[in-house]
Amino acid sequence: MTNVVLKHLSRRFGDHLAVRDLNLEIASGEMVAFLGPSGCGKTTTLRMITGLIQPTSGDVLFDGESVVGIPTERRGAVMVFQKHLLFPTMNVADNVGFGLKMAGVEKPEIARRVDEILELVELPGLGDRKAHELSGGQQQRVALARALVVHPQVLLLDEPLANLDANLRITMRHLIRTIQRELGITAIFVTHDQEEAVMLADRVALMFDGVVQQVGEPNSFYKRPATARVAQFFRNSNFLPGQRTGNVVTTSVGDVEVDPDLVPEGSGHVVLTVRPEEVQPVLDGSTEGNVVPATIESVIYMGSYTQLEARIGDETWNVQTSAAFMPKDGETVMLRLPREHLWIVRDDSSEEGAVAS
Amino acid sequence: MSDLVETSEPIGAVRREPLRSRLKIPLMLTPALAIILLLFGGGILVGAGQSFGYFPAIGLNEFTFDYYRSVLTDPNFLRSLWLTFRIAATATVLSSILAVAFALVLRHNFRGSRLATFLFQIPLPVPHLVAASGIVLLVTQSGLFARLAYSLGVIEVPADFPVMVFDEAGIAIILTFLWKEIPFVGLVVLAILQSVGPQYEEQARTLGANGRQRFFHVLLPLIMPGILSTSIIIFAFTFASYEIPLLLGVRFPATLPVVAFRQYQDPDLALRPEAMAISVVLAIVALLLLIAYRRLAQYAVKR
Ligand SMILES: Nc1ncnc2c1ncn2[C@@H]1O[C@H](COP(=O)(O)OP(=O)(O)OP(=O)(O)O)[C@@H](O)[C@H]1O
Ligand SMILES: [Mg+2]
C-alpha cells in the first residue's frame, strides 16, 4: 500500500526536454495508465520513478516521503521493461524466482511461488527452459511473472503486453488486474494503445511530447477531451469551428446550441466536436436541435454499422450510424449534433497542426 | 610465437553459436591448420621421438622409457613442477581477478575514461622480454621502487627492499605476467560488458538486487565464458613460458620449461632426450590441468 506522487517532475537529455513539469498523484492500490505516442516520455517517467535515472528537477514521493535519494533496489518499485529482459544465463524458474532469491526467501518457498505464478501466466512446466528457448510472447509473460511474484509495493509496467496475441492479451490484462487488486499494488502501466489504457486503468494520463495533456477516468477522454489532439488520439477527428455567444455557436453551417451545464463557460472562437458514434442522421425532415447539412463523401458498410465520411462546412466528419442508413455518395443529408454530446475542445491546431482537414 | 597466439585471439568471441556456424569456422581454418600441423607437428614428432630414445644423430635408435623414468624419479622434478604450476596458477588467477576489476571501472564513462582504456591496452603489443626488463628496473633492490622507498625513508638501506627478482617466490615473474595478461583478459571482459550494457543490472536492481548480488548473480555469469577462455590461454602460456622465468627466476629450483631449455641448450647432445621428455610431460600435465579446469569451471557456472 503505497501512494505515489510525482511533483513538477522534469527530465532533460542534452537540450531535449523528455518530460516536462509532470504532476500526478496515484492513490494507493490504484492503476494508472500512461498513454501516449512513441517518444513522448513514458519510459523516461517510469525510470525516474524507479530511480534508474534521476529527475533534472522535481520530486518523486512514496507515501509522502521523497525517494529521490534512495537507490533503486531499496525503493520497492518493480519494473517490467519494454524489452522483456530475461537473464540469459538463467532458466525460466531462476529468472522468475530472482527477486525472491535476492530477498533471501527460502528455496522451497521460492519454488512453490514460482510454480504458482508460472501456472497463472499459462506457462506451467516451462521452468527448466532457457530464456532464449521461449517465444517473444512467452518471454514477456515470464518477465511479468518475475515482477508479480515478488508482490511489489509499486509495479511499473512498460508495455508488458506488446508482443502478445489478442487472446493472451485479454488473459494477461485480466491477470495483472486481478493480482494488482488482490494485493493492493499501486501500478503504472505504460501503453500507446488507447483501448488497452481504457480497459485496464482506473485513470489514464495522456502524454504528448513530454507533457501530460489530460488526466482522468477513461471515459473522460471520450466525453470531454481537453484538446483537439486528445480527441484525435481517441479516434475522434470531428471538429467544427465557430464563434460562441452565450450558449450559441455560430458556424459556417448555421447556429448550434451547447449545453451550459456540460461545457465550460466562455465566448469567442471555439471548436465544437461530437464523437462519430453520437452524430445522428435526421430522417424525418426535422430541423429542431442542432441539425446541420452535410455532403456524403464516402459510405462504407461495416456489417453492424455504416461508416460515413461527411463534409460539414469546410470539415470532414466521421459518422457511425445504424446499418440501415445507407445514403449515396454526393448526397446531401441532415445530421444532428445532439446537445448532450456536443463538446468544446481547446483548439491546439496552431500548436501541432492537429485538427484534421 | 606465444605472443602471436595471444594477441590474435578474437576478442569477445565467447558466445555460444549454433552448431552449423560453430563448425564453419574450423572448416574454413583447415588449410591454415594443415600447414601449422605439418610444420609444428613434424617438430613435435621428432621431439617426442627423441624423448623415447629415437635420436639417430647421436646414434640412438632404441625405443626406451629410460628418459621418462629418469625425469620422473628426479626429486627435483616435482619441486620444479610445483613451482611452474604455482607461478602459472597465481598469474592466471590474479590476472583474471584484477582484469575484471579494471573492466568494471573502465566500462563507465568518466572524465578520461578513453585515455584510461588506451593506457590499459599499452602492454598488449609489448614483447614479454621488454616487459621483463621493465619490471626488473622497477623492483630489484637497486631498482626504482627500492630507491623511492629509500628516499622516502620507508626502508633504511636499499638492501632492505624485499627480494622480488631471482627469488624463489617468483614475484617478478608473476608481476611481468600480470602486467602483460591483465589487459588481455580485461579487454575481453570489457567487450562483453559493453555489448551487454547496463540493462540486466537495471532489471536486477528493480527486483531488489544490491551491488554485490548484481555482480555475483547477473554480471559474473555473463562474463564467465570470457574469463574462462582467456584464463585457459594465459595458463597454457605461463605454464610453458621459459624466457621470463629464465630471466627473472632463481637459478634453482627452476621452472620445468627452464630446466628443459637448459638441457636442450647444453652442448652435450646426450641431454636432449631428457629435455624432450620433460617437454612432453609438461605438455601432458598442462593438458590435463586445463581439461580439469574447464570441467570445474563449467560446473561452477552451471550452479
Ligand atoms: N538516455 C537517453 N539519452 C538521450 N535521449 C533520451 C534518452 N532516453 C530517452 N531519450 C529521449 O527522450 C524522449 C522520451 O523517450 P522515452 O523512452 O521516455 O519515450 P517513450 O514514451 O517510452 O516511447 P516508446 O513508446 O517509443 O517507448 C525520446 O525523444 C528519446 O529519444
Ligand atoms: Mg518506452
XYZ file of C-alpha atoms and ligand atoms in Angstrom:
692
model
C 0.000 0.000 0.000
C 1.946 2.934 -1.283
C 0.770 6.137 -2.778
C 2.965 7.711 -5.387
C 3.207 11.421 -6.044
C 5.069 12.985 -8.935
C 5.780 16.654 -8.324
C 6.935 19.037 -11.037
C 8.908 16.157 -12.466
C 11.164 17.059 -15.398
C 13.931 15.301 -17.235
C 16.256 16.757 -19.784
C 18.542 14.833 -22.137
C 21.027 17.323 -23.572
C 18.781 20.091 -24.815
C 15.788 17.803 -25.254
C 13.131 18.007 -22.554
C 11.852 14.431 -22.438
C 9.453 15.050 -19.537
C 8.188 18.484 -18.602
C 6.710 19.518 -15.259
C 4.737 16.349 -14.661
C 2.349 16.434 -11.710
C 0.367 13.377 -10.776
C -0.905 11.713 -7.643
C -1.506 7.979 -7.780
C -3.530 6.619 -4.911
C -2.522 3.513 -3.050
C -3.786 0.465 -4.934
C -4.721 2.481 -7.967
C -3.809 1.574 -11.514
C -2.914 4.442 -13.787
C -2.113 4.113 -17.463
C 0.472 6.368 -19.070
C -0.724 6.708 -22.600
C 0.968 8.461 -25.457
C 2.691 8.119 -28.794
C 6.229 6.807 -29.172
C 8.891 9.066 -27.713
C 6.550 11.107 -25.522
C 8.457 10.338 -22.332
C 6.596 7.362 -20.848
C 9.617 5.150 -20.250
C 11.627 8.117 -19.012
C 8.961 8.811 -16.396
C 8.928 5.196 -15.221
C 12.703 5.190 -14.959
C 12.577 8.263 -12.777
C 10.042 6.583 -10.507
C 12.280 3.513 -10.139
C 15.365 5.654 -9.654
C 17.250 4.260 -12.641
C 17.605 7.841 -13.799
C 17.467 10.997 -11.731
C 14.988 13.772 -12.473
C 16.517 17.002 -13.722
C 14.096 18.747 -11.390
C 11.049 17.861 -9.344
C 10.369 15.102 -6.870
C 9.037 11.567 -6.550
C 7.268 10.712 -3.298
C 6.230 7.297 -1.987
C 3.793 7.658 0.898
C 4.682 11.299 1.285
C 8.440 10.704 1.529
C 10.806 11.731 -1.216
C 12.583 8.698 -2.688
C 14.875 10.631 -4.988
C 17.908 9.916 -2.787
C 17.043 6.242 -2.303
C 18.729 3.719 -4.618
C 16.515 1.722 -6.947
C 16.953 -1.590 -5.165
C 15.549 -0.166 -1.937
C 12.553 1.657 -3.366
C 10.398 -1.437 -3.678
C 9.257 -0.406 -7.136
C 9.496 -3.285 -9.582
C 9.626 -2.522 -13.264
C 8.810 -4.746 -16.194
C 10.848 -3.356 -19.054
C 9.679 -2.734 -22.559
C 12.331 -5.175 -23.751
C 11.482 -8.192 -21.595
C 14.964 -8.642 -20.201
C 15.258 -12.218 -19.069
C 18.650 -13.052 -17.633
C 20.251 -15.128 -20.398
C 22.344 -17.190 -18.011
C 19.358 -18.463 -16.025
C 16.499 -20.740 -16.819
C 12.892 -19.606 -16.569
C 12.389 -20.693 -12.970
C 15.544 -18.899 -11.817
C 14.504 -15.816 -13.708
C 11.091 -15.776 -12.094
C 12.496 -16.542 -8.654
C 15.247 -13.923 -8.916
C 13.589 -11.230 -6.819
C 12.612 -13.694 -4.098
C 16.141 -15.112 -4.001
C 17.612 -11.629 -3.646
C 15.235 -11.012 -0.770
C 16.518 -14.162 0.934
C 13.332 -16.216 0.671
C 13.811 -19.941 1.420
C 14.336 -22.210 -1.593
C 11.238 -24.400 -1.203
C 9.081 -21.295 -0.810
C 10.619 -19.779 -3.952
C 9.959 -22.995 -5.875
C 6.353 -23.047 -4.726
C 5.647 -19.458 -5.619
C 7.440 -19.736 -8.963
C 5.353 -22.764 -9.922
C 2.212 -20.984 -8.854
C 2.870 -17.839 -10.875
C 4.027 -19.803 -13.947
C 0.675 -21.536 -13.800
C -1.081 -18.185 -13.680
C 0.749 -16.795 -16.716
C -0.110 -20.031 -18.519
C 3.455 -21.323 -18.757
C 3.299 -24.332 -16.447
C 6.243 -26.708 -16.589
C 8.485 -24.358 -18.560
C 10.705 -23.633 -15.565
C 13.688 -25.555 -16.927
C 13.827 -23.785 -20.275
C 16.454 -21.190 -21.012
C 15.192 -17.727 -21.809
C 16.216 -17.930 -25.462
C 14.211 -21.111 -25.904
C 10.958 -19.183 -25.473
C 8.888 -17.206 -27.947
C 8.675 -13.442 -27.588
C 5.251 -13.631 -26.016
C 6.363 -16.341 -23.601
C 9.371 -14.275 -22.594
C 7.111 -11.337 -21.951
C 4.939 -13.410 -19.674
C 7.973 -14.699 -17.810
C 9.063 -11.094 -17.283
C 5.598 -10.300 -15.995
C 5.622 -13.316 -13.691
C 9.053 -12.327 -12.376
C 7.667 -8.955 -11.327
C 4.320 -10.141 -9.957
C 5.826 -12.946 -7.889
C 7.604 -10.561 -5.519
C 4.333 -8.805 -4.648
C 5.793 -5.353 -5.196
C 4.533 -2.227 -3.473
C 4.725 -0.306 -6.704
C 4.568 -2.032 -10.058
C 5.712 -0.293 -13.216
C 4.802 -1.957 -16.466
C 6.360 -0.683 -19.678
C 4.184 -2.061 -22.471
C 4.192 -5.542 -20.991
C 1.650 -6.927 -23.434
C 3.051 -5.606 -26.693
C 4.149 -8.998 -28.052
C 1.037 -10.979 -27.218
C -1.768 -12.064 -29.477
C -5.284 -10.806 -28.854
C -6.415 -13.715 -26.680
C -3.353 -13.772 -24.488
C -3.552 -10.033 -24.110
C -7.008 -10.325 -22.636
C -5.930 -13.129 -20.301
C -2.847 -11.265 -19.158
C -4.718 -7.998 -18.676
C -7.135 -9.855 -16.509
C -4.308 -11.492 -14.573
C -2.475 -8.226 -13.992
C -5.688 -6.583 -12.875
C -6.619 -9.424 -10.528
C -3.245 -9.669 -8.819
C -2.922 -5.913 -8.648
C -6.341 -5.525 -6.994
C -5.899 -8.500 -4.683
C -2.568 -7.283 -3.342
C -3.436 -3.603 -3.462
C -0.425 -2.887 -5.669
C -0.036 0.668 -6.858
C 0.542 0.238 -10.555
C 1.545 2.339 -13.507
C 1.017 0.843 -16.868
C 2.587 2.301 -19.992
C 0.962 1.795 -23.347
C 0.480 3.553 -26.643
C -2.783 1.697 -27.224
C -5.742 3.776 -26.043
C -8.077 0.816 -25.869
C -5.722 -1.030 -23.567
C -5.377 2.033 -21.353
C -9.127 2.442 -21.140
C -9.778 -1.208 -20.379
C -7.128 -1.670 -17.766
C -6.736 1.532 -15.852
C -8.640 3.308 -13.124
C -7.283 6.528 -14.539
C -5.403 7.471 -17.666
C -2.710 10.105 -18.084
C -2.265 11.095 -21.691
C 1.148 12.492 -22.652
C 2.336 14.256 -25.757
C 5.921 15.452 -26.165
C 6.783 15.071 -22.508
C 3.738 16.996 -21.305
C 0.690 15.476 -19.642
C -2.298 16.672 -21.641
C -5.131 15.250 -19.605
C -5.586 13.018 -16.595
C -8.863 11.393 -15.758
C -11.134 8.417 -15.828
C -11.112 6.579 -19.116
C -14.467 7.869 -20.330
C -13.488 11.492 -19.823
C -11.193 11.146 -22.826
C -14.185 10.201 -24.929
C -16.708 12.630 -23.452
C -14.573 15.584 -22.515
C -11.257 15.611 -24.429
C -9.323 18.704 -23.432
C -7.894 19.468 -26.829
C -8.442 18.575 -30.447
C -5.290 16.461 -30.324
C -6.546 14.481 -27.351
C -9.834 13.890 -29.152
C -7.949 12.704 -32.210
C -5.817 10.320 -30.188
C -9.108 8.746 -29.084
C -10.241 8.461 -32.698
C -12.460 11.470 -32.858
C -11.476 13.943 -35.541
C -14.848 15.642 -35.917
C -14.236 19.338 -35.450
C -16.285 22.406 -36.375
C -15.018 25.910 -35.625
C -17.380 28.765 -34.729
C -17.993 31.927 -32.751
C -19.606 31.458 -29.368
C -22.023 33.935 -27.805
C -23.583 32.616 -24.628
C -24.879 29.121 -25.414
C -24.993 29.607 -29.153
C -22.133 28.907 -31.503
C -22.372 30.396 -34.984
C -20.724 28.149 -37.563
C -20.462 28.171 -41.340
C -23.407 25.751 -41.481
C -25.695 27.580 -39.064
C -26.209 28.133 -35.359
C -25.632 25.332 -32.911
C -26.621 25.319 -29.253
C -24.387 23.954 -26.482
C -25.448 22.735 -23.025
C -24.192 25.233 -20.433
C -24.278 22.531 -17.744
C -21.873 20.427 -19.789
C -19.375 22.693 -21.468
C -17.258 25.271 -19.681
C -18.200 28.910 -19.934
C -16.571 31.130 -22.496
C -17.045 33.068 -25.659
C -15.327 33.891 -28.914
C -13.606 31.381 -31.199
C -14.351 27.767 -30.227
C -14.043 24.319 -31.803
C -17.038 22.010 -31.479
C -16.868 18.250 -31.531
C -19.199 15.238 -31.397
C -17.897 11.666 -31.378
C -18.591 9.689 -34.582
C -20.970 7.304 -32.811
C -23.062 10.171 -31.338
C -23.815 12.045 -34.557
C -27.374 11.248 -35.643
C -28.714 11.301 -39.185
C -32.070 13.103 -39.346
C -34.549 11.139 -41.417
C -37.870 12.854 -40.590
C -37.010 16.267 -42.051
C -36.993 17.930 -38.644
C -34.665 20.914 -38.249
C -35.000 21.217 -34.495
C -31.982 20.721 -32.205
C -28.624 21.362 -33.884
C -29.366 19.955 -37.293
C -26.783 20.797 -39.932
C -26.481 19.901 -43.614
C -23.712 17.571 -44.719
C -22.479 16.180 -48.022
C -21.709 12.484 -48.061
C -18.212 11.766 -49.348
C -17.988 8.064 -48.760
C -20.086 5.262 -47.370
C -18.572 2.076 -46.026
C -20.791 -0.760 -44.930
C -19.173 -2.303 -41.846
C -21.655 -5.067 -41.122
C -23.056 -3.959 -37.829
C -22.917 -0.262 -38.670
C -22.286 2.146 -41.519
C -19.230 4.341 -41.604
C -19.805 7.686 -43.329
C -17.483 10.446 -44.293
C -19.479 13.633 -44.430
C -18.477 17.176 -45.286
C -19.831 19.754 -42.855
C -18.818 23.253 -43.917
C -15.089 23.016 -44.549
C -14.578 19.994 -42.292
C -14.754 16.275 -42.916
C -16.541 14.334 -40.217
C -16.734 10.665 -39.479
C -20.131 9.320 -38.603
C -21.096 5.854 -37.454
C -24.759 5.120 -37.941
C -27.030 2.134 -37.966
C -26.512 -0.172 -40.865
C -29.997 0.696 -42.098
C -28.916 4.210 -43.080
C -27.208 3.947 -46.451
C -27.022 7.304 -48.245
C -25.277 7.642 -51.606
C -22.002 9.372 -52.336
C -22.515 13.066 -53.010
C -25.959 13.094 -51.442
C -26.787 15.909 -49.012
C -28.178 14.709 -45.714
C -29.138 16.366 -42.446
C -27.127 15.450 -39.365
C -27.992 16.243 -35.760
C -25.197 17.209 -33.364
C -27.011 16.288 -30.134
C -26.702 18.960 -27.460
C -25.958 16.370 -24.769
C -22.973 15.105 -26.762
C -21.690 18.416 -28.031
C -18.340 19.322 -26.505
C -15.915 22.164 -26.918
C -12.213 21.344 -27.297
C -9.308 23.686 -26.956
C -8.026 24.440 -30.406
C -4.395 23.332 -30.395
C -4.208 23.191 -34.188
C -1.781 26.091 -34.207
C 0.451 24.200 -31.748
C 0.782 20.998 -33.716
C -1.358 21.205 -36.851
C -3.575 18.676 -35.156
C -7.076 19.458 -36.425
C -7.874 17.220 -39.321
C -8.629 18.816 -42.630
C 55.116 -17.417 -31.118
C 53.111 -17.472 -27.952
C 52.802 -13.702 -28.268
C 51.231 -14.117 -31.643
C 48.721 -16.664 -30.473
C 47.740 -14.470 -27.644
C 47.134 -11.164 -29.374
C 45.399 -12.629 -32.377
C 42.763 -14.337 -30.233
C 39.472 -12.739 -31.321
C 38.162 -10.549 -28.563
C 34.631 -11.201 -27.382
C 34.277 -14.414 -29.375
C 32.837 -16.201 -26.438
C 29.132 -16.579 -27.000
C 27.776 -19.942 -27.948
C 26.777 -20.187 -31.575
C 24.526 -22.694 -33.309
C 26.258 -25.904 -34.318
C 26.422 -25.135 -38.013
C 28.281 -21.865 -37.621
C 30.470 -23.399 -34.960
C 31.591 -25.996 -37.497
C 32.006 -23.482 -40.274
C 34.968 -21.701 -38.715
C 37.051 -24.847 -38.077
C 36.363 -25.892 -41.652
C 37.476 -22.568 -43.022
C 40.590 -22.778 -40.877
C 41.539 -26.199 -42.226
C 44.121 -25.057 -44.817
C 45.924 -22.894 -42.274
C 45.724 -25.618 -39.659
C 47.167 -28.145 -42.081
C 50.276 -26.007 -42.619
C 50.684 -25.428 -38.914
C 50.282 -29.128 -38.212
C 52.853 -30.042 -40.846
C 55.422 -27.558 -39.613
C 54.926 -27.938 -35.894
C 53.515 -31.421 -35.821
C 56.712 -32.557 -37.518
C 58.758 -30.863 -34.825
C 56.644 -32.358 -32.087
C 57.011 -35.809 -33.593
C 60.780 -35.504 -33.790
C 60.902 -34.207 -30.207
C 58.655 -36.972 -28.922
C 60.785 -39.490 -30.792
C 63.904 -38.193 -29.100
C 62.238 -38.445 -25.704
C 61.677 -42.131 -26.380
C 65.287 -42.633 -27.377
C 64.988 -42.310 -31.135
C 67.823 -39.900 -31.918
C 69.847 -41.277 -34.867
C 72.047 -38.124 -34.980
C 73.880 -39.322 -31.865
C 73.491 -42.986 -32.654
C 70.396 -43.680 -30.543
C 67.602 -45.698 -32.089
C 66.419 -47.987 -29.313
C 62.913 -47.293 -28.032
C 63.099 -46.744 -24.274
C 61.251 -45.213 -21.299
C 64.567 -44.563 -19.567
C 64.490 -40.830 -20.057
C 60.988 -40.566 -18.691
C 61.944 -42.737 -15.764
C 64.959 -40.598 -15.026
C 62.942 -37.388 -15.328
C 60.066 -38.566 -13.178
C 62.242 -40.067 -10.452
C 64.416 -36.970 -10.142
C 63.486 -35.484 -6.743
C 63.870 -32.018 -8.230
C 61.282 -32.733 -10.887
C 58.308 -32.437 -8.543
C 59.749 -29.339 -6.994
C 60.105 -27.732 -10.419
C 56.661 -28.874 -11.462
C 55.123 -27.379 -8.347
C 56.973 -24.100 -8.893
C 55.841 -23.999 -12.507
C 52.260 -24.690 -11.511
C 52.279 -22.207 -8.652
C 53.583 -19.365 -10.799
C 51.203 -20.102 -13.675
C 48.190 -20.552 -11.414
C 48.914 -17.397 -9.409
C 49.434 -15.355 -12.555
C 46.229 -16.713 -14.084
C 44.005 -16.215 -11.059
C 45.377 -12.795 -10.181
C 45.264 -11.503 -13.726
C 41.662 -12.679 -14.116
C 40.517 -11.048 -10.889
C 42.365 -7.800 -11.498
C 41.257 -7.686 -15.120
C 37.607 -7.964 -14.086
C 38.125 -5.182 -11.562
C 39.681 -2.953 -14.225
C 36.952 -3.781 -16.733
C 34.248 -2.910 -14.216
C 35.776 0.537 -13.821
C 36.669 1.139 -17.455
C 33.215 0.349 -18.794
C 31.817 3.504 -17.232
C 32.018 6.835 -18.936
C 34.027 9.152 -16.777
C 36.383 12.015 -17.425
C 39.437 10.499 -19.041
C 37.899 7.041 -19.408
C 39.015 6.823 -23.015
C 42.554 7.756 -22.118
C 42.473 5.222 -19.278
C 41.285 2.496 -21.642
C 44.069 3.396 -24.053
C 46.726 3.253 -21.339
C 45.264 -0.028 -20.162
C 45.973 -1.587 -23.553
C 49.597 -0.475 -23.842
C 51.124 -3.730 -22.516
C 49.408 -5.771 -25.254
C 51.911 -5.224 -28.090
C 54.960 -5.036 -25.789
C 57.056 -8.232 -26.008
C 57.359 -10.260 -22.821
C 61.111 -9.760 -22.731
C 60.766 -5.985 -22.794
C 58.143 -6.209 -20.075
C 60.510 -8.325 -18.025
C 63.361 -5.821 -18.279
C 60.966 -3.040 -17.321
C 59.862 -4.930 -14.249
C 63.485 -5.570 -13.314
C 64.262 -1.856 -13.482
C 61.401 -1.264 -11.075
C 61.624 -3.982 -8.466
C 65.261 -5.038 -7.922
C 66.975 -3.890 -4.778
C 68.710 -1.221 -6.835
C 65.544 -0.500 -8.812
C 63.227 2.471 -8.876
C 60.851 1.276 -6.178
C 63.665 0.409 -3.796
C 65.228 3.853 -4.288
C 61.871 5.539 -3.899
C 61.200 3.655 -0.683
C 64.689 4.504 0.499
C 64.430 8.219 -0.222
C 61.009 8.347 1.406
C 62.552 6.735 4.451
C 60.321 3.678 4.340
C 63.405 1.457 4.397
C 66.788 2.280 5.876
C 69.096 0.809 3.245
C 68.122 -0.238 -0.296
C 69.019 -3.815 0.626
C 66.026 -3.860 2.994
C 63.761 -3.800 -0.003
C 62.117 -7.214 -0.334
C 63.758 -9.545 -2.821
C 61.444 -9.891 -5.794
C 63.833 -10.864 -8.550
C 65.764 -14.157 -8.646
C 63.638 -15.136 -5.642
C 62.046 -18.464 -5.032
C 58.554 -16.967 -4.836
C 58.925 -15.707 -8.394
C 57.368 -12.345 -7.638
C 58.964 -10.517 -10.567
C 57.934 -13.331 -12.890
C 54.352 -13.112 -11.715
C 54.402 -9.311 -11.925
C 55.604 -9.479 -15.510
C 52.888 -11.945 -16.419
C 50.265 -9.792 -14.701
C 51.389 -6.656 -16.488
C 51.128 -8.462 -19.810
C 47.978 -10.529 -19.279
C 45.662 -8.225 -17.336
C 44.907 -6.081 -20.396
C 44.295 -9.203 -22.431
C 41.638 -10.600 -20.089
C 40.418 -7.095 -19.317
C 39.669 -6.215 -22.907
C 37.728 -9.420 -23.452
C 35.662 -8.806 -20.320
C 35.217 -5.152 -21.240
C 33.936 -6.100 -24.676
C 31.361 -8.419 -23.132
C 30.266 -5.840 -20.578
C 29.877 -3.203 -23.254
C 27.874 -5.411 -25.564
C 25.574 -6.457 -22.713
C 25.078 -2.894 -21.487
C 23.555 -1.920 -18.163
C 20.113 -3.338 -18.918
C 20.296 -6.604 -16.986
C 21.710 -4.879 -13.946
C 18.926 -2.313 -14.127
C 16.361 -5.076 -14.268
C 18.043 -6.777 -11.323
C 18.050 -3.525 -9.363
C 14.338 -3.016 -9.697
C 13.918 -6.580 -8.461
C 15.803 -5.601 -5.334
C 19.333 -6.861 -6.043
C 22.086 -4.851 -4.344
C 25.507 -4.236 -5.856
C 27.086 -7.429 -4.595
C 24.140 -9.538 -5.702
C 24.123 -7.906 -9.106
C 27.794 -8.729 -9.554
C 27.610 -12.344 -8.472
C 24.209 -13.292 -9.869
C 23.984 -11.184 -13.018
C 27.361 -9.916 -14.222
C 29.678 -12.751 -13.300
C 27.689 -15.446 -15.118
C 27.631 -13.185 -18.180
C 31.397 -12.613 -18.275
C 32.380 -16.077 -17.044
C 32.727 -17.628 -20.512
C 35.129 -14.832 -21.458
C 37.170 -15.257 -18.302
C 37.234 -18.995 -18.851
C 38.619 -18.924 -22.350
C 41.158 -16.203 -21.687
C 42.382 -17.763 -18.469
C 42.917 -21.065 -20.244
C 45.082 -19.312 -22.803
C 47.003 -17.488 -20.097
C 47.554 -20.594 -18.031
C 48.743 -22.564 -21.015
C 51.121 -19.764 -21.936
C 52.539 -19.037 -18.484
C 52.866 -22.734 -17.686
C 55.038 -23.296 -20.731
C 56.851 -19.968 -20.861
C 60.616 -20.262 -20.363
C 62.047 -16.835 -21.185
C 60.587 -14.871 -18.263
C 61.452 -17.439 -15.559
C 64.872 -17.818 -17.153
C 65.487 -14.082 -16.937
C 63.854 -13.285 -13.619
C 63.807 -16.545 -11.719
C 66.165 -18.003 -9.158
C 68.657 -20.496 -10.633
C 67.417 -23.348 -8.510
C 64.734 -24.571 -8.344
C 63.904 -23.547 -11.908
C 60.552 -23.990 -13.607
C 60.220 -27.033 -15.818
C 60.385 -25.152 -19.124
C 63.618 -23.552 -17.921
C 65.084 -26.928 -16.959
C 64.126 -28.336 -20.331
C 65.530 -25.323 -22.103
C 68.870 -25.546 -20.271
C 69.251 -29.219 -21.079
C 68.274 -28.571 -24.655
C 70.878 -25.827 -24.920
C 73.577 -27.937 -23.376
C 76.371 -28.741 -25.843
C 76.096 -32.320 -24.650
C 73.542 -33.730 -27.086
C 73.030 -36.715 -24.835
C 70.965 -34.462 -22.522
C 68.499 -33.689 -25.254
C 66.236 -36.752 -24.959
C 65.678 -35.857 -21.321
C 64.850 -32.282 -22.285
C 62.298 -33.628 -24.712
C 60.863 -35.963 -22.097
C 60.398 -33.002 -19.761
C 58.668 -31.050 -22.526
C 56.298 -33.897 -23.267
C 55.466 -34.352 -19.589
C 54.930 -30.632 -19.317
C 52.543 -30.644 -22.256
C 50.578 -33.590 -20.884
C 50.303 -32.087 -17.407
C 49.188 -28.768 -18.896
C 46.575 -30.513 -20.987
C 45.238 -32.476 -18.025
C 45.124 -29.387 -15.844
C 43.273 -27.442 -18.494
C 40.717 -30.183 -19.005
C 40.144 -30.411 -15.272
C 39.868 -26.636 -15.025
C 37.338 -26.427 -17.823
C 35.223 -29.117 -16.244
C 35.365 -27.439 -12.884
C 34.572 -24.006 -14.257
C 31.631 -25.260 -16.294
C 30.281 -26.983 -13.247
C 30.696 -23.807 -11.211
C 28.983 -21.664 -13.851
C 26.048 -24.029 -14.161
C 25.264 -23.890 -10.486
N 19.247 8.095 -22.401
C 18.727 8.996 -23.252
N 19.513 9.906 -23.847
C 19.007 10.816 -24.693
N 17.716 10.918 -25.021
C 16.860 10.037 -24.473
C 17.328 9.022 -23.557
N 16.262 8.289 -23.174
C 15.204 8.817 -23.814
N 15.546 9.862 -24.585
C 14.640 10.682 -25.401
O 13.574 11.111 -24.584
C 12.352 11.026 -25.272
C 11.388 10.155 -24.492
O 11.862 8.835 -24.502
P 11.054 7.655 -23.823
O 11.892 6.450 -23.911
O 10.616 8.076 -22.479
O 9.810 7.513 -24.794
P 8.544 6.543 -24.687
O 7.357 7.386 -24.450
O 8.801 5.462 -23.722
O 8.472 5.986 -26.184
P 8.146 4.498 -26.716
O 6.665 4.352 -26.708
O 8.695 4.522 -28.092
O 8.845 3.548 -25.816
C 12.666 10.499 -26.648
O 12.721 11.600 -27.526
C 14.016 9.875 -26.506
O 14.755 9.994 -27.692
Mg 9.208 3.435 -23.933
